[in-house]
XYZ file of C-alpha atoms in Angstrom:
637
model
C -0.073 0.096 -0.058
C 1.302 3.361 -1.028
C 0.685 6.915 -1.755
C 0.795 8.544 -5.077
C 0.702 12.134 -6.350
C 1.948 14.156 -9.342
C 1.230 16.908 -11.879
C 0.479 17.497 -15.471
C 1.283 20.861 -16.940
C 1.541 21.321 -20.711
C 4.583 22.802 -21.944
C 6.258 22.837 -18.315
C 8.520 20.491 -16.342
C 7.109 20.224 -12.762
C 9.386 21.335 -10.177
C 11.195 18.854 -7.790
C 9.918 21.116 -4.595
C 6.406 20.759 -5.962
C 6.527 17.030 -6.095
C 8.299 16.692 -2.746
C 5.677 18.872 -1.009
C 2.991 16.871 -2.510
C 4.756 13.744 -1.635
C 5.251 14.777 2.080
C 1.523 15.127 2.564
C 1.244 11.202 2.016
C 4.398 10.326 3.979
C 2.279 8.133 6.314
C 0.827 6.028 3.520
C 4.215 4.920 2.641
C 7.020 5.431 5.120
C 9.348 2.977 3.724
C 10.867 4.588 0.512
C 9.969 7.769 -1.630
C 10.411 7.976 -5.571
C 10.211 10.602 -8.303
C 9.987 10.978 -12.039
C 10.284 14.255 -13.848
C 9.858 14.559 -17.562
C 8.111 17.290 -19.418
C 4.779 17.781 -19.065
C 4.656 15.286 -16.333
C 5.914 14.738 -12.642
C 5.338 11.749 -10.481
C 5.865 11.181 -6.777
C 5.531 8.180 -4.651
C 5.648 7.009 -1.185
C 6.102 3.292 -0.362
C 4.791 0.880 2.261
C 6.719 -2.165 1.558
C 4.424 -5.346 1.489
C 5.450 -7.518 -1.938
C 8.826 -7.612 -3.407
C 10.344 -5.630 -0.640
C 14.074 -5.454 -2.080
C 13.108 -4.543 -5.496
C 9.768 -2.749 -5.415
C 10.879 1.095 -5.460
C 8.598 3.208 -7.645
C 8.243 4.654 -10.249
C 8.621 1.330 -12.084
C 9.286 1.090 -15.929
C 9.065 -1.128 -18.840
C 12.057 -2.416 -20.728
C 13.016 0.810 -22.612
C 11.666 3.123 -19.773
C 9.244 4.819 -22.126
C 6.423 3.757 -19.745
C 6.581 4.811 -16.059
C 3.925 3.996 -13.373
C 3.228 4.796 -9.690
C 0.792 2.509 -7.967
C -1.215 2.068 -4.653
C -2.859 -1.237 -4.021
C -2.508 -4.795 -4.687
C -3.082 -6.816 -7.870
C -4.349 -10.229 -6.805
C -3.992 -12.030 -10.257
C -0.666 -10.604 -10.906
C 0.948 -14.160 -10.926
C -0.974 -15.363 -13.841
C -0.876 -11.956 -15.674
C 2.958 -12.090 -15.270
C 3.199 -15.391 -16.565
C 1.250 -14.657 -19.365
C 3.263 -11.596 -20.198
C 6.551 -13.535 -19.799
C 5.487 -16.073 -22.244
C 4.750 -13.325 -24.854
C 8.281 -11.925 -24.338
C 8.128 -9.437 -21.730
C 11.133 -9.072 -19.500
C 10.604 -8.333 -15.775
C 13.227 -6.764 -13.402
C 11.224 -6.963 -10.245
C 9.204 -9.465 -8.466
C 6.384 -6.817 -7.720
C 2.868 -6.707 -8.898
C 3.126 -3.384 -9.949
C 5.517 -4.087 -12.885
C 2.756 -6.020 -14.357
C 0.847 -2.851 -15.093
C 3.460 -1.411 -17.532
C 3.982 -4.786 -19.545
C 0.122 -5.148 -19.752
C -0.389 -1.798 -21.001
C 2.273 -2.348 -23.590
C 0.489 -5.531 -24.679
C -3.171 -4.082 -24.607
C -3.449 -0.552 -24.243
C -6.241 1.253 -22.273
C -8.189 -2.148 -22.265
C -5.405 -3.474 -19.784
C -7.411 -2.121 -16.724
C -10.399 -4.654 -17.536
C -7.698 -7.397 -16.583
C -6.694 -6.289 -13.376
C -8.316 -7.938 -10.045
C -7.615 -6.107 -6.747
C -7.656 -2.928 -5.093
C -5.646 -0.018 -6.875
C -5.236 3.536 -7.774
C -2.358 4.238 -10.208
C -0.808 6.842 -12.568
C 0.753 5.672 -15.864
C 2.772 7.812 -18.332
C 3.322 6.743 -21.793
C 6.329 8.799 -23.192
C 5.890 7.854 -26.879
C 2.226 8.829 -26.942
C 2.385 11.443 -24.329
C -0.348 10.113 -22.441
C -1.085 10.149 -18.727
C -3.552 7.578 -17.452
C -5.023 7.733 -14.041
C -7.351 4.658 -12.565
C -9.226 3.740 -9.560
C -10.329 0.065 -8.861
C -14.001 -0.874 -9.452
C -14.761 -1.386 -5.975
C -13.624 2.131 -4.963
C -11.579 0.977 -2.037
C -8.452 2.956 -2.948
C -9.288 6.695 -3.565
C -7.844 8.892 -6.304
C -8.296 12.802 -6.480
C -7.890 14.891 -9.551
C -7.743 18.854 -9.527
C -7.753 21.074 -12.701
C -7.597 24.700 -12.976
C -7.103 24.978 -16.517
C -3.571 25.430 -16.528
C -2.526 22.397 -14.438
C -3.673 19.120 -13.536
C -2.611 17.518 -10.219
C -3.575 14.193 -8.706
C -3.057 12.309 -5.393
C -4.212 9.695 -3.123
C -5.418 12.245 -0.765
C -7.038 15.594 -1.431
C -4.375 17.318 1.001
C -1.525 16.431 -1.566
C -3.477 18.332 -4.138
C -3.495 21.295 -1.913
C 0.364 21.560 -2.002
C 0.215 21.344 -5.719
C 0.283 24.454 -8.039
C -3.410 24.118 -8.866
C -6.012 26.601 -7.702
C -8.382 24.279 -5.615
C -11.169 26.992 -6.195
C -13.778 27.901 -3.769
C -15.724 25.691 -1.614
C -18.382 23.731 -3.464
C -21.880 24.447 -1.948
C -23.433 21.457 -3.388
C -20.819 19.239 -1.919
C -21.305 20.593 1.489
C -25.132 20.142 1.186
C -24.333 16.645 0.504
C -21.973 16.295 3.408
C -24.636 17.572 5.863
C -27.193 15.317 4.159
C -25.112 12.084 4.133
C -22.137 12.503 6.419
C -19.642 12.493 3.312
C -19.198 13.984 -0.045
C -19.793 11.477 -2.733
C -17.506 11.151 -5.599
C -17.089 12.614 -8.105
C -17.806 15.961 -5.871
C -15.071 17.181 -3.455
C -15.659 20.271 -1.130
C -13.526 22.321 -3.587
C -14.946 23.241 -7.026
C -11.936 22.413 -8.983
C -10.877 18.977 -7.546
C -12.865 15.927 -8.253
C -12.545 12.181 -7.002
C -12.421 9.480 -9.671
C -15.417 7.262 -9.659
C -15.130 3.456 -8.736
C -14.004 1.774 -11.996
C -13.053 4.916 -13.904
C -9.978 5.328 -16.330
C -9.005 9.014 -16.825
C -6.790 9.879 -19.568
C -5.030 13.126 -20.519
C -3.305 13.716 -23.884
C -2.469 16.863 -25.526
C -4.204 18.776 -22.624
C -7.431 16.891 -23.269
C -9.130 14.726 -21.109
C -11.513 11.804 -21.338
C -12.694 9.096 -19.211
C -14.472 5.725 -19.336
C -15.713 3.351 -16.721
C -14.520 -0.291 -16.211
C -16.673 -1.868 -13.678
C -16.036 -5.649 -13.876
C -17.969 -8.437 -15.032
C -21.841 -8.091 -15.699
C -23.827 -9.168 -12.734
C -25.775 -12.431 -13.929
C -28.856 -13.764 -11.882
C -27.890 -16.712 -9.976
C -30.925 -19.052 -9.910
C -29.447 -21.960 -8.141
C -30.712 -23.920 -5.053
C -29.945 -22.496 -1.463
C -27.742 -25.359 -0.883
C -25.651 -24.820 -4.103
C -25.519 -20.984 -3.204
C -23.913 -21.828 0.145
C -21.492 -24.051 -1.451
C -20.344 -21.918 -4.064
C -20.230 -18.974 -1.688
C -17.932 -20.817 0.552
C -15.501 -21.566 -2.225
C -15.438 -17.943 -3.713
C -14.721 -16.509 -0.141
C -11.982 -19.315 0.574
C -10.305 -18.432 -2.455
C -10.735 -14.491 -1.881
C -9.180 -14.766 1.630
C -6.449 -16.984 0.351
C -5.431 -14.427 -2.329
C -5.168 -11.703 0.301
C -2.964 -13.604 2.555
C -0.407 -12.888 -0.062
C 2.255 -10.967 1.781
C 6.172 -10.613 2.634
C 5.166 -8.840 6.009
C 3.211 -10.078 8.995
C -0.572 -9.681 8.607
C -3.662 -10.068 11.034
C -7.454 -9.280 11.195
C -9.733 -6.794 12.598
C -12.249 -8.591 14.804
C -15.515 -6.726 16.040
C -17.188 -10.052 17.046
C -19.805 -9.776 14.379
C -20.774 -12.428 11.678
C -18.386 -10.788 8.982
C -15.125 -10.476 10.613
C -15.539 -13.631 12.356
C -15.905 -15.430 9.144
C -12.601 -13.740 7.921
C -10.698 -14.799 10.980
C -12.317 -18.398 10.750
C -11.139 -18.690 7.155
C -7.622 -17.222 8.039
C -7.263 -20.030 10.651
C -8.118 -22.474 8.325
C -5.507 -21.350 5.745
C -2.717 -20.446 8.036
C -0.643 -22.672 10.096
C 0.146 -20.027 12.627
C -2.536 -18.287 14.969
C -4.037 -15.279 13.387
C -3.305 -11.971 15.215
C -6.625 -10.315 15.696
C -7.363 -6.784 16.924
C -10.591 -5.258 18.496
C -11.658 -2.262 20.548
C -13.837 -2.127 23.680
C -16.007 0.911 24.981
C -17.031 1.575 28.744
C -20.622 1.840 27.434
C -22.129 -1.456 27.350
C -24.739 -0.774 24.513
C -21.539 -0.129 22.189
C -19.326 -2.750 23.621
C -18.725 -5.927 21.428
C -15.323 -6.841 23.120
C -16.856 -9.806 24.973
C -18.046 -11.409 21.481
C -14.756 -10.605 20.109
C -13.052 -12.373 22.857
C -15.405 -15.460 22.521
C -14.411 -15.678 18.527
C -10.704 -15.233 19.373
C -10.904 -18.344 21.810
C -12.886 -20.162 19.429
C -10.309 -19.783 16.553
C -7.304 -19.733 18.914
C -6.167 -16.326 17.883
C -3.311 -14.255 19.139
C -5.905 -11.379 20.434
C -5.198 -7.771 21.106
C -8.016 -5.378 22.719
C -7.757 -1.697 23.041
C -10.081 0.613 25.011
C -11.625 3.517 23.286
C -12.630 6.396 25.869
C -13.605 9.857 25.722
C -10.218 10.872 26.544
C -8.539 8.778 23.725
C -11.013 10.333 21.309
C -10.104 13.772 22.555
C -6.664 13.083 21.780
C -7.020 11.796 18.414
C -9.312 14.391 17.047
C -6.744 17.096 16.318
C -4.305 14.545 14.481
C -7.060 12.967 12.328
C -8.889 16.079 11.364
C -5.604 17.845 10.597
C -5.143 15.198 7.793
C -8.689 15.390 6.166
C -8.533 16.929 2.964
C -12.446 17.546 3.295
C -15.051 17.080 6.122
C -15.918 13.264 6.798
C -18.760 12.543 9.124
C -18.532 8.954 10.119
C -17.922 8.791 13.821
C -16.215 5.295 13.630
C -13.385 6.981 11.737
C -11.930 7.681 15.234
C -12.053 4.215 16.777
C -11.099 2.541 13.539
C -8.053 4.934 13.535
C -7.349 3.763 17.062
C -7.437 0.168 16.352
C -5.371 0.715 13.399
C -2.802 2.452 15.188
C -2.422 -0.140 17.782
C -2.612 -2.949 15.157
C 0.180 -1.373 13.212
C 2.693 -2.030 16.240
C 2.312 -5.746 15.308
C 1.470 -6.182 11.837
C 1.561 -4.231 8.286
C -1.363 -5.620 6.769
C -4.774 -6.679 8.200
C -7.947 -8.236 6.734
C -11.492 -7.065 7.435
C -14.972 -7.937 7.173
C -16.218 -4.712 5.185
C -18.794 -5.354 2.519
C -20.507 -8.189 3.723
C -23.468 -6.252 4.975
C -24.179 -4.463 1.782
C -23.871 -7.832 -0.231
C -26.012 -10.083 2.089
C -28.473 -7.391 3.857
C -27.136 -7.043 7.270
C -27.939 -3.508 8.203
C -30.996 -2.713 10.245
C -32.148 -0.451 7.392
C -32.684 -3.385 5.332
C -35.123 -4.755 7.699
C -36.657 -1.457 7.568
C -37.387 -1.725 3.780
C -38.385 -5.112 4.083
C -41.344 -4.125 6.488
C -41.843 -0.839 4.522
C -44.445 -2.370 2.287
C -46.688 -3.522 5.208
C -46.152 -0.196 7.071
C -47.265 1.912 3.877
C -50.657 0.001 3.908
C -51.763 2.005 6.841
C -53.653 4.853 5.728
C -51.041 8.032 5.442
C -53.298 10.050 7.652
C -52.771 7.631 10.683
C -49.011 7.365 9.909
C -48.536 11.214 9.776
C -50.924 12.399 12.350
C -51.011 9.328 14.957
C -47.889 6.971 14.780
C -45.062 9.558 13.826
C -46.033 12.320 16.489
C -46.488 9.617 18.946
C -43.015 8.241 18.469
C -41.475 11.539 18.265
C -42.802 12.477 21.614
C -40.847 9.945 23.202
C -37.190 10.466 24.536
C -34.655 9.071 22.194
C -31.096 8.247 23.419
C -28.494 5.726 22.682
C -27.497 5.416 26.449
C -29.951 2.304 27.043
C -31.891 -0.355 24.802
C -35.058 1.521 25.423
C -33.984 4.614 24.139
C -32.249 2.948 21.156
C -35.362 1.253 19.916
C -37.282 4.612 20.281
C -34.544 6.143 17.885
C -34.818 3.427 15.362
C -38.440 3.613 15.407
C -38.632 7.307 14.747
C -36.061 6.664 11.877
C -38.429 4.009 10.483
C -41.730 6.023 10.532
C -39.963 8.805 8.788
C -39.513 6.514 5.873
C -42.832 6.525 4.388
C -42.017 7.611 0.799
C -43.581 5.613 -2.181
C -40.287 6.077 -4.255
C -37.592 3.428 -3.388
C -34.675 5.834 -3.746
C -36.355 8.432 -1.480
C -37.249 5.681 1.139
C -33.415 4.469 1.055
C -32.365 8.187 1.251
C -34.681 8.617 4.463
C -33.048 5.548 5.864
C -29.651 6.708 5.582
C -29.873 10.549 5.857
C -27.802 12.378 8.659
C -29.656 15.852 8.658
C -33.490 16.316 9.986
C -36.073 18.380 8.387
C -37.000 19.642 11.632
C -33.784 21.575 11.808
C -33.619 23.174 8.330
C -33.199 26.694 9.913
C -29.606 25.859 10.769
C -28.569 26.149 7.208
C -28.344 29.465 5.518
C -29.450 29.612 1.818
C -29.566 25.995 1.178
C -31.198 22.739 2.322
C -29.098 19.611 2.297
C -31.951 17.277 1.433
C -32.415 18.437 -2.126
C -28.780 17.454 -2.919
C -28.806 14.432 -0.763
C -32.162 13.000 -2.349
C -30.666 13.904 -5.946
C -27.595 11.939 -5.532
C -29.584 9.047 -4.314
C -31.886 9.166 -7.246
C -28.907 9.151 -9.722
C -27.345 6.014 -7.834
C -30.675 4.223 -7.956
C -30.866 4.814 -11.750
C -27.169 3.553 -12.148
C -28.022 0.455 -10.198
C -31.205 -0.403 -12.255
C -29.109 -0.340 -15.442
C -26.496 -2.563 -13.939
C -28.734 -5.222 -12.303
C -30.401 -7.928 -14.510
C -34.160 -7.573 -14.676
C -34.547 -10.565 -12.459
C -32.964 -8.388 -9.610
C -35.079 -5.329 -9.962
C -36.958 -5.667 -6.742
C -36.429 -2.765 -4.037
C -34.098 -4.470 -1.683
C -31.791 -5.927 -4.332
C -31.571 -2.345 -5.966
C -30.766 -0.939 -2.498
C -28.035 -3.404 -1.863
C -26.670 -2.465 -5.206
C -26.720 0.989 -4.272
C -24.888 0.617 -1.227
C -22.498 -1.548 -2.794
C -21.520 0.974 -5.775
C -22.287 4.226 -4.029
C -22.287 4.164 0.010
C -19.673 1.493 0.680
C -17.001 3.453 -1.426
C -17.946 6.792 -0.432
C -18.290 6.091 3.234
C -17.058 2.706 4.835
C -14.018 2.105 2.606
C -13.118 5.773 2.595
C -13.174 5.619 6.353
C -10.891 2.530 6.689
C -8.562 3.871 4.086
C -8.188 7.006 5.948
C -7.935 5.483 9.339
C -5.649 2.771 8.439
C -3.193 4.723 6.087
C -2.670 7.447 8.779
C -1.016 4.590 10.352
C 0.928 3.107 7.416
C -1.543 0.036 7.724
C -2.786 -1.799 4.680
C -6.395 -3.186 5.045
C -7.716 -5.889 2.515
C -11.316 -6.583 2.114
C -11.895 -10.332 0.878
C -15.879 -9.695 0.626
C -15.092 -7.151 -2.098
C -13.288 -9.649 -4.399
C -14.824 -9.294 -7.723
C -15.983 -13.070 -7.939
C -17.781 -12.735 -4.315
C -19.518 -9.318 -5.148
C -20.979 -10.507 -8.559
C -21.990 -13.646 -7.173
C -23.760 -12.170 -4.272
C -25.423 -9.455 -6.187
C -26.752 -12.171 -8.464
C -28.630 -14.219 -5.708
C -32.373 -13.972 -4.780
C -33.172 -11.438 -2.077
C -35.054 -14.175 -0.131
C -31.314 -15.874 0.228
C -30.270 -12.954 2.002
C -33.214 -11.597 4.204
C -36.554 -13.072 5.353
C -38.759 -12.357 8.222
C -36.613 -14.328 10.388
C -33.292 -13.971 9.344
C -30.709 -11.528 7.823
C -27.504 -12.827 6.037
C -29.329 -15.993 5.486
C -27.057 -17.587 2.855
C -23.864 -16.230 4.613
C -24.675 -17.900 7.908
C -25.342 -21.349 6.321
C -22.238 -21.134 4.371
C -20.340 -20.512 7.254
C -21.887 -21.929 10.263
C -19.070 -24.104 11.250
C -16.872 -21.070 11.811
C -19.297 -19.224 13.956
C -20.086 -19.931 17.464
C -23.541 -20.098 18.444
C -23.500 -16.805 20.348
C -22.347 -15.034 17.281
C -24.379 -17.074 14.730
C -27.457 -15.915 16.817
C -26.626 -12.512 17.926
C -28.324 -9.188 16.717
C -26.512 -6.876 14.441
C -24.532 -4.340 16.212
C -22.690 -1.583 14.155
C -19.100 -0.761 14.744
C -19.855 2.859 16.334
C -18.797 5.002 19.325
C -21.225 6.616 21.763
C -20.299 10.032 20.592
C -24.029 11.327 21.085
C -23.672 10.484 24.859
C -20.355 12.093 25.095
C -21.439 15.280 23.597
C -23.832 15.380 26.389
C -21.000 14.973 28.846
C -17.191 14.351 28.492
C -17.138 16.198 25.195
C -19.793 18.762 25.605
C -17.301 21.590 26.065
C -15.273 20.612 23.143
C -18.282 20.772 21.048
C -19.478 24.082 22.088
C -16.003 25.549 21.716
C -15.741 24.193 18.203
C -19.173 25.664 17.101
C -18.738 28.805 18.731
C -15.625 29.227 16.465
C -17.447 28.630 13.265
C -16.572 31.442 10.682
C -18.527 30.064 7.888
C -21.991 31.821 6.886
C -23.520 28.537 5.740
C -24.346 27.503 9.149
C -26.081 29.400 12.035
C -23.657 28.456 14.922
C -26.359 29.847 17.458
C -28.833 27.508 16.312
C -26.427 24.847 16.375
C -25.726 25.204 19.959
C -29.646 25.317 20.511
C -29.804 21.962 18.986
C -27.077 20.814 21.169
C -28.947 21.905 24.297
C -32.069 19.962 22.887
C -29.822 16.876 22.359
C -28.428 17.131 25.875
C -31.976 17.122 27.677
C -32.723 14.082 25.656
C -35.943 15.468 24.053
C -34.668 14.682 20.744
C -31.624 12.550 19.494
C -29.260 15.015 16.976
C -26.267 12.611 17.120
C -25.625 12.517 13.462
C -25.999 16.217 12.682
C -23.974 17.317 15.797
C -21.022 15.062 14.864
C -21.298 16.380 11.246
C -21.351 19.930 12.454
C -18.376 19.275 14.630
C -16.354 17.745 12.204
C -17.214 20.384 9.750
C -15.972 23.253 12.518
C -12.836 21.442 13.159
C -12.028 21.098 9.561
C -12.820 24.594 8.637
C -10.539 25.979 11.440
C -7.798 23.728 10.297
C -8.256 24.989 6.681
C -8.266 28.642 7.493
C -5.277 28.368 9.744
C -3.197 26.883 6.789
C -4.797 29.828 4.421
C -6.750 27.378 2.053
C -9.980 28.920 3.126
C -10.299 32.800 2.759
C -13.163 35.370 3.625
C -14.405 35.123 -0.040
C -15.109 31.550 0.386
C -18.103 32.433 2.159
C -19.498 33.722 -1.174
C -20.079 30.725 -3.157
C -21.717 30.315 -6.318
């Protein structure tokens, strides 16, 4: 795993100092080595975290005559078979890395070479003879890649912050992107917080030639309906997942696994234990608040699979200490609270290993989240006359105190979210299930309403999913799962894991996102995933021997922290101080403080919004201190 950055400037040779500044911004992604390449009009910079081919993998890497150069972030899991084929075709390799496959495969197949790659990756490839720069991001969106273009220069990098160290003008704040942030808790690609910077979409190839740019999608194999028996599905899923984990054990450095004690991470640890001769090193966190703490389940799994288990405590104090460091590295605001405990467990894990495996992606593939249960029962709820829903049921639930400090308050909170999802349109119901804003506090926003841009993004994502799924899988739940896989997962979950892990020079691999597993799972009937009595039905059946009974039968518990409760108590002062210091005219800081007081009293649960506002305030203060936001940024188009 590495960090990449660079500049394309027609008629100019990018300066060494520029590339060094950009590279320094991603040093944490690759502490082992740095490398540079400059040749008018392009400059490439690379930071390396040595995983495979430790002695020979310094980048950039070239083809035989050095007419093609590449810098690469990620892993290519089918590189061995690709390399063997290329050697048979006469190509000569000078390293034993997966990166070198890229230059030779490009020589052989041109732009179509990206369709042959299986893995997680972002890369920049320079073709001297044709004077072309190619940028690409893997189809699952596991690895990020940002591109900035101000008309005079193009800059790119693994992190948005490296672009801020480049010659480009990042432009003013993007009001629509900020609107999406407050609606969703993240800014979905291709948008970023700055108007002149964009994120490549998952599975996007972006080429620059003669200062002109174009792009195309390469999204992997087409999803086919899998009309097989349930028993066949469990057998084939087991085979595909075993192969996926085995490929991700490829490493020349120590590796381990994140273990929450849920079904997904338990399956990963179980398969690793079957495939490894040594005990698997596992890592988990614990909270003092029982409602959020999964550590006892993680210990049960660790004992069941005889792992070398490590457990770390997350407290308000550790969060307080982590916030300045994490936020200072964010190129744009990111509102998933679990970023911080993920950062903490990554930090501790990096003391023992360089690579970890995680169970991310299984919830989206096999209907694990509570929102899928909500959608499952939505059709029944919507049969109740609308007047009863809106004038009786919803007001009655909203009158009850919602809190995450106890199970009853948590049930009320979930009930309030469920009754708010009464739209007839699938995309709108889906958005209502995941949105982080609340229409009762629209007066906090000055001149815009987040709902508009958040809902618009979901409608676009649902249309894309409709086009990608076969007609046999067009039911509402299948489409919601596909949207979460193609839209929510890369923009939120995978962005969180990449940020938290790479800040600690730790590579995270995600077997559930293997192309073979994803396409197979999305092709299965919905009833193989969720019924009235069960979620993740086919997944549990395929791996019941690896799951202790207490894990197999437990309720879903997301990896989260009690930030809403901490904002009432231990972190209340930090919240108020941050909001008081807000300089933006986009938000009414006094109204935010009023909402915080309502939250403290327990009359309503505003945890999601308050965390978004807190992170935005922290981010804005950092950006202004570094000179990236000026007063005129308040006046946006």
